[in-house]
Coordinates of C-alpha atoms in Angstrom, one line a residue:
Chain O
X168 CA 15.9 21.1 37.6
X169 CA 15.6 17.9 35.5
X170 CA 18.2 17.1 33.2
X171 CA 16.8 15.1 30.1
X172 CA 18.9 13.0 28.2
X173 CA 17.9 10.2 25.8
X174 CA 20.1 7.4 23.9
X175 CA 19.7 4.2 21.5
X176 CA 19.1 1.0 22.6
X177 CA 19.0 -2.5 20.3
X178 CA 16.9 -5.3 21.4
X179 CA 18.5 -8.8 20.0
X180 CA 17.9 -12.4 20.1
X181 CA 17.0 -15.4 18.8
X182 CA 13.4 -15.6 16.9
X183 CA 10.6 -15.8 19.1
X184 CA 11.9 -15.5 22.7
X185 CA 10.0 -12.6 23.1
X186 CA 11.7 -9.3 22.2
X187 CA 8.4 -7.3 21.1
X188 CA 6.9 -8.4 23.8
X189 CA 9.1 -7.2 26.0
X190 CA 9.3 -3.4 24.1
X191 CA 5.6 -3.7 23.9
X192 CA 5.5 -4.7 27.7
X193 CA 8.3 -1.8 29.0
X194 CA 6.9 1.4 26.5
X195 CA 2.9 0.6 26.7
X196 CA 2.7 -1.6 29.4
X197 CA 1.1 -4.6 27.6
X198 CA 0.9 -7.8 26.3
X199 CA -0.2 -9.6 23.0
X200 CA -0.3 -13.0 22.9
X201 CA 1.3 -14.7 19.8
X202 CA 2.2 -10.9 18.5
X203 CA 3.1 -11.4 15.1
X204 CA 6.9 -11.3 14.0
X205 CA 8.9 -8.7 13.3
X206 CA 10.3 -8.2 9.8
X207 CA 12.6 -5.4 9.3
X208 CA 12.7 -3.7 12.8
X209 CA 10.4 -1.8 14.9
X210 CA 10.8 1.4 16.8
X211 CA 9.6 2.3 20.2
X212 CA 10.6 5.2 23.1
X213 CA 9.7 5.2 26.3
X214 CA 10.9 8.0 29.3
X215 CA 12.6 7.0 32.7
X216 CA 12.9 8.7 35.6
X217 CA 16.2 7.9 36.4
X218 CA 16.5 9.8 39.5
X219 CA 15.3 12.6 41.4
X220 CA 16.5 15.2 38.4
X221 CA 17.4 13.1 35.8
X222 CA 14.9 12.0 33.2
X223 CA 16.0 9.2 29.9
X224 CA 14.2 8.5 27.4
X225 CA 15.2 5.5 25.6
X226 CA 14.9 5.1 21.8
X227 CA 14.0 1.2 21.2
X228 CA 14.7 -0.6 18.1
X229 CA 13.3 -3.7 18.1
X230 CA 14.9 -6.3 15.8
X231 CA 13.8 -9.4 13.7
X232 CA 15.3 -12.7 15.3
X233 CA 15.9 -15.0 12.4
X234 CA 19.5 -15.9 11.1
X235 CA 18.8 -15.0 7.8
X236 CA 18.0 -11.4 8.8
X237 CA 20.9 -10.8 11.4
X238 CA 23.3 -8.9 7.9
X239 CA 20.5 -6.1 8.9
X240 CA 21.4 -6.4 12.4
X241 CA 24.7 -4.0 12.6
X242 CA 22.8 -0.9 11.4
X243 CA 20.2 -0.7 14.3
X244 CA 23.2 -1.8 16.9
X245 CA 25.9 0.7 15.6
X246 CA 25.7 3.7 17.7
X247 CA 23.4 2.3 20.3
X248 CA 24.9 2.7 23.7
X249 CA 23.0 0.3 25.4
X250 CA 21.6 -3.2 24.0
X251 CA 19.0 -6.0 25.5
X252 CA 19.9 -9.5 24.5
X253 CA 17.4 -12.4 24.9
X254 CA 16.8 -15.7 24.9
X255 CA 14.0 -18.0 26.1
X256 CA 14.7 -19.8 29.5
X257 CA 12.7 -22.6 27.7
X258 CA 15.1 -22.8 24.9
X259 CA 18.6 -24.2 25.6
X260 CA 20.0 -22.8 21.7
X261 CA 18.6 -19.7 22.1
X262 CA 20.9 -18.9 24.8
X263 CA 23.8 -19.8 22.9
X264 CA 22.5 -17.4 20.0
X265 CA 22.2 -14.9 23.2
X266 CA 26.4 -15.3 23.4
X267 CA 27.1 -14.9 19.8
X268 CA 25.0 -11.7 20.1
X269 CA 26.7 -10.6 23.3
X270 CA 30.2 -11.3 21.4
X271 CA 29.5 -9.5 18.2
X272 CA 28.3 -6.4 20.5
X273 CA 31.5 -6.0 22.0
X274 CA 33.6 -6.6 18.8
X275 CA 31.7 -4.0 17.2
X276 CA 30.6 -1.4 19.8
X277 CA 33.2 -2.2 22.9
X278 CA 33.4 -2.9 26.8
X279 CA 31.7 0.9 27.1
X280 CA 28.1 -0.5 25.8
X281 CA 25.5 -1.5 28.3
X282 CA 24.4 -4.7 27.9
X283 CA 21.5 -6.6 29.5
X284 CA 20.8 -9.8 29.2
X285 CA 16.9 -10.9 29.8
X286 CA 16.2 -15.2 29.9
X287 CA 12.5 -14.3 28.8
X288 CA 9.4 -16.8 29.5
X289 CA 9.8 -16.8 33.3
X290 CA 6.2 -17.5 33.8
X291 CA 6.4 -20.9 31.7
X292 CA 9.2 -21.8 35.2
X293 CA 6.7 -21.7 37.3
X294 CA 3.2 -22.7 35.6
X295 CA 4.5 -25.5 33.3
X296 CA 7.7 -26.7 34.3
X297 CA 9.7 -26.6 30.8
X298 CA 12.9 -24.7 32.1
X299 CA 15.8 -25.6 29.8
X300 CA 18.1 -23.1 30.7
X301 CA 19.6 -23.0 34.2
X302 CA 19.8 -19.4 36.2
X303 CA 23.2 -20.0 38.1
X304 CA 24.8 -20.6 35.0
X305 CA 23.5 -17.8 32.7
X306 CA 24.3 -15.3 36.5
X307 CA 27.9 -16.5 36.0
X308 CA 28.6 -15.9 32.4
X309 CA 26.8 -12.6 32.8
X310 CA 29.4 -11.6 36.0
X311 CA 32.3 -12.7 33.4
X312 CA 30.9 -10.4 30.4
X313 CA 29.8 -7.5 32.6
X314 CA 26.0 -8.1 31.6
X315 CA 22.8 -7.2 33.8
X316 CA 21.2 -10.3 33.9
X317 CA 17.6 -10.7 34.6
X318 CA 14.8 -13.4 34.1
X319 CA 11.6 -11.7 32.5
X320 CA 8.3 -12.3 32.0
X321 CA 7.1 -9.9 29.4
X322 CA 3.9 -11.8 30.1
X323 CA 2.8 -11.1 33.5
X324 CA 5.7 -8.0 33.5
X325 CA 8.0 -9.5 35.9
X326 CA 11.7 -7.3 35.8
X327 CA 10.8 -6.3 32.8
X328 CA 10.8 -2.5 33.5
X329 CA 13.7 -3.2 36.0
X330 CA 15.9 -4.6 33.8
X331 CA 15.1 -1.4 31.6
X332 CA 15.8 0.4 34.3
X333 CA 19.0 -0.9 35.2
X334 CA 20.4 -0.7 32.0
X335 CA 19.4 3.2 32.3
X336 CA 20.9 3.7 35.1
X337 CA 24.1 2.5 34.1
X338 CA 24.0 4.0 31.0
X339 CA 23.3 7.5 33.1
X340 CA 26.4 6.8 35.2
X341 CA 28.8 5.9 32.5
X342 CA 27.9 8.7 30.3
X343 CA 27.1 12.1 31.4
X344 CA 24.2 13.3 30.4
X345 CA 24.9 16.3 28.6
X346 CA 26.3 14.1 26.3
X347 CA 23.4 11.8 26.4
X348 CA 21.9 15.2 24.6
X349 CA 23.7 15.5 22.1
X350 CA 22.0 13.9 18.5
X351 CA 22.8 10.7 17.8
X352 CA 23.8 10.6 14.0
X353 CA 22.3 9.7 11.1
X354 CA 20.5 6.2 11.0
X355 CA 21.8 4.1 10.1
X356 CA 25.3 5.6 10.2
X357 CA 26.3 2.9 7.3
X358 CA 24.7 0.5 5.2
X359 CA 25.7 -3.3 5.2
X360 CA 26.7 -4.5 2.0
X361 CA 25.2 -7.1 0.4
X362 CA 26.9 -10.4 0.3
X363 CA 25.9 -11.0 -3.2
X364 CA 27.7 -10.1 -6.5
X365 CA 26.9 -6.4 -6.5
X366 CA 27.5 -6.4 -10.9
X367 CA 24.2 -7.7 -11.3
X368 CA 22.3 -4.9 -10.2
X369 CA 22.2 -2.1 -13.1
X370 CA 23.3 1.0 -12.0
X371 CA 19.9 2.4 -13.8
X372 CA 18.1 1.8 -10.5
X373 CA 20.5 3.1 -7.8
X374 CA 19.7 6.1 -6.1
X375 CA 20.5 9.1 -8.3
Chain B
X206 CA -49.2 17.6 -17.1
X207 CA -48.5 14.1 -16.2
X208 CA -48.9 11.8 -19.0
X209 CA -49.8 8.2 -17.6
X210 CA -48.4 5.7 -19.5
X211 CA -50.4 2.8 -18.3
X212 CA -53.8 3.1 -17.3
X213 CA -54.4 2.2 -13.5
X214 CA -56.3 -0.9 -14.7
X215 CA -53.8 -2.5 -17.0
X216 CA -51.3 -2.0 -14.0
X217 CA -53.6 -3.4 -11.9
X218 CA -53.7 -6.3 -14.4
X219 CA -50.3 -6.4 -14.9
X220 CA -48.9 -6.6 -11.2
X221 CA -51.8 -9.7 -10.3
X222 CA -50.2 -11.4 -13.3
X223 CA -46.4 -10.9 -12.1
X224 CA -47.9 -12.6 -8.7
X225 CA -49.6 -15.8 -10.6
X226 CA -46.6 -16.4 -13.1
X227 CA -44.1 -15.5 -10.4
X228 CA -41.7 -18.4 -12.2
X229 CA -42.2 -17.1 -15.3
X230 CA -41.2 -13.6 -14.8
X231 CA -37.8 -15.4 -13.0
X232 CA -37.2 -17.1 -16.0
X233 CA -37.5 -14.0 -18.4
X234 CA -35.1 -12.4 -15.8
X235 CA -32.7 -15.4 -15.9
X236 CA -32.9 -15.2 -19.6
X237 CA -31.8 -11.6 -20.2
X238 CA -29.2 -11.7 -17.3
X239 CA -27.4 -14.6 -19.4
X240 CA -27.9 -12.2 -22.7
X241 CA -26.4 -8.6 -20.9
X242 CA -24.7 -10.4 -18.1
X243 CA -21.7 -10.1 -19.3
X244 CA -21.5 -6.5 -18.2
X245 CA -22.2 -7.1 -14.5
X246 CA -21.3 -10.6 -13.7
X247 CA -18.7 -11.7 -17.0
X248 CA -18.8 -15.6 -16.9
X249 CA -15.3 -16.6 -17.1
X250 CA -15.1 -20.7 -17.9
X251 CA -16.4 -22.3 -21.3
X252 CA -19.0 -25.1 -20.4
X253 CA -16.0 -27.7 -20.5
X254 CA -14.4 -26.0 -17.6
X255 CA -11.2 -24.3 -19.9
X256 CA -11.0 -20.4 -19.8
X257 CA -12.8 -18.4 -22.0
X258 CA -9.7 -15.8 -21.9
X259 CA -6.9 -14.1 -20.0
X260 CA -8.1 -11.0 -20.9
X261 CA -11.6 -11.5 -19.6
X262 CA -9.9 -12.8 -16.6
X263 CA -8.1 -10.2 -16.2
X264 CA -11.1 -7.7 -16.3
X265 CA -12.9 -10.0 -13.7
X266 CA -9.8 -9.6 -11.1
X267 CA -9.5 -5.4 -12.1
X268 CA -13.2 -5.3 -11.1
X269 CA -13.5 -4.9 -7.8
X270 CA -17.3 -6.1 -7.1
X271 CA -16.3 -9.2 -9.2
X272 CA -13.4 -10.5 -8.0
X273 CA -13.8 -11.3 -4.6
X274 CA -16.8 -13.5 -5.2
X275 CA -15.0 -14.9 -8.0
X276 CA -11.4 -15.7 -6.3
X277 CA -12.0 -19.1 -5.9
X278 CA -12.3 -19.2 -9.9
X279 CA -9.7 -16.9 -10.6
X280 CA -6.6 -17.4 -7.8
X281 CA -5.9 -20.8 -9.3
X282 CA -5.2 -19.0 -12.9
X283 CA -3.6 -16.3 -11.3
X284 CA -1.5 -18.2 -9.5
X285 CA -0.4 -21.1 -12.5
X286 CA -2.2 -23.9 -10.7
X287 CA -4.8 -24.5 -13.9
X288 CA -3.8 -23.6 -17.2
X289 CA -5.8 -21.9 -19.6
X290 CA -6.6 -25.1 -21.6
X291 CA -7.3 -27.1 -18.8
X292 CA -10.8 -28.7 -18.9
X293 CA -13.1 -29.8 -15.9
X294 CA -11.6 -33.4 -16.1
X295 CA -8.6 -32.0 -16.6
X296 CA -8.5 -30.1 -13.9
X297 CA -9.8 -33.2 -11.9
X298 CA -6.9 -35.3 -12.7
X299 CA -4.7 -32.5 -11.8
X300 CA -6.0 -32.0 -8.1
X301 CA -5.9 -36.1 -7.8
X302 CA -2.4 -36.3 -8.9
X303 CA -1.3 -33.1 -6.6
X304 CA -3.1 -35.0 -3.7
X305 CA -0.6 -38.4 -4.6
X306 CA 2.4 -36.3 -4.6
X307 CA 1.6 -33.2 -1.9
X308 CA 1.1 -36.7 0.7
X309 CA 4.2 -38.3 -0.6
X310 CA 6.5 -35.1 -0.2
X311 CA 4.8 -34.5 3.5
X312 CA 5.3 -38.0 4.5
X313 CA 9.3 -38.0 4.1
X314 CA 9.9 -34.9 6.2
X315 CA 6.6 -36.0 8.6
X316 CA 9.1 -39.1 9.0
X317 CA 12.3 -37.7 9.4
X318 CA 10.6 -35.2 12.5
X319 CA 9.4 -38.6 14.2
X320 CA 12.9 -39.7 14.1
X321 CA 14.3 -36.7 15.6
X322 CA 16.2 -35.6 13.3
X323 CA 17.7 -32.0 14.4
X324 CA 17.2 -30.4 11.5
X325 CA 13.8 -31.1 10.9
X326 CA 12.8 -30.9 14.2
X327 CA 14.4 -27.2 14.9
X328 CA 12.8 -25.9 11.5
X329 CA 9.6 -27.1 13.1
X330 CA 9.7 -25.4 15.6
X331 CA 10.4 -22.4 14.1
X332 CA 7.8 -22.4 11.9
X333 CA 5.3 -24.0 14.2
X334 CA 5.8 -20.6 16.5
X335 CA 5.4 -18.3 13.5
X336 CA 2.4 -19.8 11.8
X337 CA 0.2 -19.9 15.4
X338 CA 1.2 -16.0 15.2
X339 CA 0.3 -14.9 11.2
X340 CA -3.2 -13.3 10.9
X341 CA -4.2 -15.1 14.2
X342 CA -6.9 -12.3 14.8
X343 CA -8.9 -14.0 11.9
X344 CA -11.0 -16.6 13.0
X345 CA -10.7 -18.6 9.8
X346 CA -7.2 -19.4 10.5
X347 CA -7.6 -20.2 14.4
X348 CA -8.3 -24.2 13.5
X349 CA -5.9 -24.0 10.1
X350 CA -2.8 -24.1 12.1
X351 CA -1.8 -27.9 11.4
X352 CA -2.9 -27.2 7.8
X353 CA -0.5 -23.8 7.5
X354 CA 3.0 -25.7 9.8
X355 CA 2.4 -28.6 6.9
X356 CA 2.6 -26.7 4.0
X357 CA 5.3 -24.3 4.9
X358 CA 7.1 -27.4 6.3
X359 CA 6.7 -28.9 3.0
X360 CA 8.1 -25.8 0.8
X361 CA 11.1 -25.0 3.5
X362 CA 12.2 -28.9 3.4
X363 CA 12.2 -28.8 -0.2
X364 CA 13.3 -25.3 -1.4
X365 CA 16.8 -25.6 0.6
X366 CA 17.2 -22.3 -1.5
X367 CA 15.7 -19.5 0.0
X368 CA 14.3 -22.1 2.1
X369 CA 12.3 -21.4 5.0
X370 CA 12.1 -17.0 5.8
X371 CA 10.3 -15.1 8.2
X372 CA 7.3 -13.6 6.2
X373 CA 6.9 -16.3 4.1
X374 CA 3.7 -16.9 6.3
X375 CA 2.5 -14.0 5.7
X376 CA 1.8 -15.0 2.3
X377 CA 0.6 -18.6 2.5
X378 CA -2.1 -17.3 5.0
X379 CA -4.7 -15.3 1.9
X380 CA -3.2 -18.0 -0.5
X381 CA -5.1 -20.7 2.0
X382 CA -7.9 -18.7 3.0
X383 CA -9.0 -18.9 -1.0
X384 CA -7.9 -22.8 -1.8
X385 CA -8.9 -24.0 1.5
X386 CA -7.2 -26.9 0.2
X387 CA -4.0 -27.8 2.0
X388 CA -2.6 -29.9 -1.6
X389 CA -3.4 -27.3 -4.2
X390 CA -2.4 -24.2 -1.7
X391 CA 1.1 -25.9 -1.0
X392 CA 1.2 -25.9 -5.4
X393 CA 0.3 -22.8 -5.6
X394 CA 2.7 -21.1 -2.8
X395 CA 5.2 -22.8 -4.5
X396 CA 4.1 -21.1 -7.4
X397 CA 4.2 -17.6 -6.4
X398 CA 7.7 -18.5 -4.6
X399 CA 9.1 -19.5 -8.0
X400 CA 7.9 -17.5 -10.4
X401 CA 8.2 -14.5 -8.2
X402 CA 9.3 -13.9 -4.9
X403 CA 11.8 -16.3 -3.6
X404 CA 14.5 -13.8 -4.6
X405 CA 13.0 -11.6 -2.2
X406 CA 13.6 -13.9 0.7
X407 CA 17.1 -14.8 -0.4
X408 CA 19.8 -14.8 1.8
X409 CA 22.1 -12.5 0.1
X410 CA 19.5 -9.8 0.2
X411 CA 20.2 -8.5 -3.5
X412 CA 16.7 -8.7 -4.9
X413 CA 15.2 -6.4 -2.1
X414 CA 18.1 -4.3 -2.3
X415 CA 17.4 -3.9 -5.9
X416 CA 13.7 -3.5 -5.3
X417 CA 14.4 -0.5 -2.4
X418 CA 16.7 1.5 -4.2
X419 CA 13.9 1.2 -7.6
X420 CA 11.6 2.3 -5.0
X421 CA 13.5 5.8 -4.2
X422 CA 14.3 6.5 -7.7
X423 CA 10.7 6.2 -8.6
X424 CA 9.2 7.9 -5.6
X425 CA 11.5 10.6 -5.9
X426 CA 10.9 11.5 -9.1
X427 CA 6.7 11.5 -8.5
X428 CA 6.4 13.0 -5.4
X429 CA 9.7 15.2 -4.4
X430 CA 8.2 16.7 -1.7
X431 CA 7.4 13.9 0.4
X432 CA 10.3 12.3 -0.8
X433 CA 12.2 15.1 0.9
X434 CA 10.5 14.9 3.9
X435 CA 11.1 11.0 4.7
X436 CA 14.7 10.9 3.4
X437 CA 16.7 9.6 6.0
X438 CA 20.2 10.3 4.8
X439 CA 20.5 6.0 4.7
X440 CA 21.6 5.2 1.4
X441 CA 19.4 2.2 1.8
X442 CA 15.8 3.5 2.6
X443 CA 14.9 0.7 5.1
X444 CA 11.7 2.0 6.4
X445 CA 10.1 0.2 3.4
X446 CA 11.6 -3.0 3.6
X447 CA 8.9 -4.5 5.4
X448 CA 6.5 -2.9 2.8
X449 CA 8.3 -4.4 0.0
X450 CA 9.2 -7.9 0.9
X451 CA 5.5 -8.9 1.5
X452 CA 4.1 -6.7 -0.9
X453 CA 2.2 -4.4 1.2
X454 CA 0.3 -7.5 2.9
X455 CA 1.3 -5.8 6.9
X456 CA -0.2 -2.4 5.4
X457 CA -3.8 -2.9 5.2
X458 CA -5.5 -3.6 8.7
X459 CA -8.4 -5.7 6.8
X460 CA -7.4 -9.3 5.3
X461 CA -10.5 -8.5 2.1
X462 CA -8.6 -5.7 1.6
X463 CA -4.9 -7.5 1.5
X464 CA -6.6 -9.7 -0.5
X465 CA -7.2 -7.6 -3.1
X466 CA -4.0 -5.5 -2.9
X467 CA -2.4 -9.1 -3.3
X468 CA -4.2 -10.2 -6.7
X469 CA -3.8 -6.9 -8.1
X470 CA -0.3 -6.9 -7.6
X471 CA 0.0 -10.6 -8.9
X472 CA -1.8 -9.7 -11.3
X473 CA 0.6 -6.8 -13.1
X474 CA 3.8 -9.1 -12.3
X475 CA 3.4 -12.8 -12.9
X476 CA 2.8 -14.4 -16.3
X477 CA 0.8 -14.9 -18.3
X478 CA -1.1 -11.8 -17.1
X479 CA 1.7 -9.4 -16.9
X480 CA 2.7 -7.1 -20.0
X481 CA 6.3 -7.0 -19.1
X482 CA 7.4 -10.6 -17.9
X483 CA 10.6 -9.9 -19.0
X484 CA 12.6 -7.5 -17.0
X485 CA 12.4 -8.9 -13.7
X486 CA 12.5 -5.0 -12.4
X487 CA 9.7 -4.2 -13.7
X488 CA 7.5 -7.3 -11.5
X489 CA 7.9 -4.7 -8.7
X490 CA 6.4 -1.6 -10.5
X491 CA 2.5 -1.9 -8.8
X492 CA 4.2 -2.7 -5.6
X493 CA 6.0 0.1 -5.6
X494 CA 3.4 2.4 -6.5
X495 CA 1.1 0.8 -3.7
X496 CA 3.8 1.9 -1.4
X497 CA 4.0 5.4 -2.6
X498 CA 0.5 5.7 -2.7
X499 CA 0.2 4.5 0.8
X500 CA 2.8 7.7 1.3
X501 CA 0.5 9.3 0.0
X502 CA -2.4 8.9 1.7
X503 CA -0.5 9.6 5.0
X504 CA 0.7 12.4 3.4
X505 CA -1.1 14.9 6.1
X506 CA 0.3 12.4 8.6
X507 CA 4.1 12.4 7.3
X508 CA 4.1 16.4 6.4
X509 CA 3.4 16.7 10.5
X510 CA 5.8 14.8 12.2
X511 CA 8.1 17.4 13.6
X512 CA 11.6 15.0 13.5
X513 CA 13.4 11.8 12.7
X514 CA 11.4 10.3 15.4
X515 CA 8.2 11.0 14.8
X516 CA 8.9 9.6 11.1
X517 CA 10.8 6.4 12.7
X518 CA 7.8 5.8 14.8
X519 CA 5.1 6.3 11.5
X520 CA 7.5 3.8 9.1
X521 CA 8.8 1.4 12.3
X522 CA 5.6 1.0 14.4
X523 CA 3.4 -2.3 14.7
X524 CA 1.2 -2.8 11.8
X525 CA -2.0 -3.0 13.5
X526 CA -2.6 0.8 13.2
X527 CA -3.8 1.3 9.4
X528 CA -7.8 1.4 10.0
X529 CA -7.7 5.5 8.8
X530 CA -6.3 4.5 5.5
X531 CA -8.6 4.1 1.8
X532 CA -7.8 0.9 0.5
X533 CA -9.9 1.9 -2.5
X534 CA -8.3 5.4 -2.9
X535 CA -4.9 3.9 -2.7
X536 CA -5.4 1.2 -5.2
X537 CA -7.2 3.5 -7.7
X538 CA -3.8 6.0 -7.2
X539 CA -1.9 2.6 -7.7
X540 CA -3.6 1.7 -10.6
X541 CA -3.3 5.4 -12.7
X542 CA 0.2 5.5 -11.4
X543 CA 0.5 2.0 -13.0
X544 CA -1.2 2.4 -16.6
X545 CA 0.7 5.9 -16.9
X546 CA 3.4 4.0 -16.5
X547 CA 2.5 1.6 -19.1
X548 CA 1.6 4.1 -21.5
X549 CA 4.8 6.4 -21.4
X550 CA 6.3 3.0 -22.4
X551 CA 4.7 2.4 -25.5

């Protein structure tokens, strides 16, 4: 009998490295190029067959990569239990915004969270020669932080549904799945507070 | 019994004349047009150039058939690039003196991205990769990218505060499609961002904050039922942030019809147009009965989706799947929503 389970996920990373793509590329199996960016978040599911009887299906929320929206970040990662951080293998700083995400993940969620780590923009390796970031390197810093590391193409789909897969999979063995059924929580559990001074908003227009 | 009112002769006559003194007849049409024109196609500029007035103006843009022939008239009042005085030479010395110091302020940074500079090269690049991807499915825009990186590249470089935000874009794109003039669309961006949104895009997030929670208070109290059926338990109602930072513009599949959501919405929140300029709360009011009435619209849609997911895939899905929705019905629900507001204030 299949057991179905399902569980959050969080796709982060620096702007435009290619994190709808990749959601658009692993839930519907296409591509868009220059997809326009994401402001706010976006939300996407998709089912794996994990194994012979076991069946995930994994709640996506796609994020928006600029700084000045990472204070929103914290509500689509808390109580995710697996997350996908990119960066562009084209793009030397966006791997180093790749680590700070990677760090503030396991601050806030722990060692027990799944993460993968996708260098995105594969294709442009090959084609166009305008790799920045070196794959050794990246494989070793993801053996130190326990990451699945994976180049991707959301373009021509290369490990794109395998690094989804992976991540699965661990997330599967870690957690078993009847607790993979059990809801979630509210979203977002909590709300971020906003860095500004909160006196100037009247209380007229809060939420009664 | 038929009564004929004109003989079959005098018709006759009558119809070989119309064909002889073709120009006539277009100049007895062109005479009473100008004399009850103003009820089909108002004339809105004095013959020096200056605005006859706001008020007329502001009929023009409420009119739907009139206002989107008439944008390239109307944006620049609406958006504070020409005042109401202004006359034709006026506005010429205007534009030539923008031109002088638009080029001046794109020079510096244009100078300081030669140099490599860091900063200027990495905000750049991020704007570079999110103007070739705003509205790229309209063909107007394909060849406008050098045009759109230079005036967002402008603002950014000299707005350090909100400086340069992700949607920002969004809204230079219907601004430029109008001006088509990279100097006075760069003015009047910087307009809008001023005397309007820039507290949207700021960092500390307080205006949008401000602007969702007025957005469940007032929603609640129209439409309890839907409200009730999208609350989330957040305290923060994020599934409309997207809707409320760009006023609506990701909401409407067409760009005529984001168009006119956008000058109708400038329209009831910027000065000197709006009633209310002062209570900064109250800019937000047609935005957020767009957004309701968008709700509203979907309402079958909303009432059918069986769980939190189903709702989080409605609010949190791409844009690009609004086709089914009546621009015209929503704005016309906008609008009531809008003037009953006004008049429960008087």
């Amino acid at each position: 009998m299949s057991r179905p389970g399902h569980f959050k996920m969080v796709l982060l990373g620096e702007s435009a490295v290619g994190k709808s793509s990749l959601a658009l590329r692993f839930a519907k199996g296409q591509y868009q190029d220059h997809a326009e960016s994401t402001i706010g978040a976006a939300f996407l599911t998709h089912t794996l067959q994990i194994d012979a009887d076991t069946t995930l299906k994994v709640e996506l929320w796609d994020t928006a990569g600029q700084e000045r929206y990472h204070s929103l970040a914290p509500m689509y990662y808390r109580g995710a239990q697996a997350a996908l951080v990119v960066y562009d293998i084209t793009n030397a700083d966006s791997l180093s915004q790749a680590k700070k995400w990677v760090k503030e993940l396991r601050t806030a969620n722990g060692i027990d969270m799944i993460i993968g780590l996708a260098g995105n923009k594969a294709d442009l390796a090959t084609t166009v020669n305008k790799r920045k970031v070196d794959a050794r390197e990246v494989a070793e810093y993801a053996d130190d932080n326990q990451l699945i590391f994976m180049e991707t193409s959301a373009k021509r789909g290369d490990n794109v549904s395998e690094i989804f897969m992976n991540v699965a999979r661990q997330v599967a063995m870690k957690q078993p799945t009847n607790t993979l059924n059990k809801p979630q929580g509210a979203f977002p559990p909590t709300k971020p507070k906003p860095k500004g001074n909160s006196s100037c908003c009247s209380s007229s227009d809060s939420k009664s | 019994m038929t009564i004929e009112l004109v003989s079959q002769r005098e018709y006759q006559m009558f119809n070989s004349v119309d064909r002889h003194h073709g120009h006539i007849w277009q100049n007895i049409k062109n005479l009473l047009k100008s004399c009850f024109g103003a009820q089909t196609d108002e004339c809105l500029l004095n013959e020096d150039g200056s605005l006859i007035d706001t008020n007329r103006l502001r009929r023009t843009i409420s009119n739907e058939q009139q206002s989107h022939k008439k944008r390239h008239i109307t944006w620049p009042y609406l958006l504070n690039i020409y005042s109401p005085s202004m006359t034709n030479s006026d506005k010429r010395i205007y534009r030539n003196r923008a031109k002088i110091r638009y080029n001046k302020l794109k020079r510096a940074w244009q100078e300081r991205v030669s140099q490599g500079d860091s900063f200027y090269v990495k905000l750049a690049d991020t704007i570079l990769k999110d103007v070739r991807r705003t509205d790229r499915h309209i063909k107007f825009f394909k060849k406008k990218k050098q045009q759109l990186f230079n005036i967002m590249m402008t603002y950014s470089v000299y707005h350090p505060s909100p400086g340069y935000s992700q949607g920002m874009t969004d809204m230079l794109t219907p601004i430029f499609y109008v001006f088509m003039s990279e100097c006075l669309s760069y003015f009047a961006f910087c307009s809008l961002m001023t005397r309007y949104m820039s507290l949207l895009f700021d960092r500390d997030q307080t205006e949008i904050y401000r602007r969702i929670r007025l957005f469940n208070s007032i929603f609640r109290s129209i439409d309890n039922e839907l409200w009730n059926k999208i609350d989330f338990h957040e305290e923060d109602n994020f599934y409309i942030y997207r809707w409320l930072l760009l006023d609506c513009k990701r909401e409407f599949s067409q760009f005529d019809h984001v168009l006119r959501v956008l000058e109708l919405v400038w329209i009831n929140a910027m000065s000197p147009f709006a009633d209310s300029q002062s209570k900064p709360n109250t800019r937000s009011l047609f935005t957020i009965f767009v957004c309701i009435s968008i709700l509203q619209e979907d309402r079958r849609i909303i009432l059918s989706c069986s769980n939190e997911e189903d709702l989080y895939k409605y609010f949190f899905s791409s844009s690009s799947s609004r086709s089914h929705r009546s621009t015209k019905r929503i704005l016309q629900r906008a609008q009531l929503y809008y003037s009953n507001y006004k008049a429960s204030q008087k």
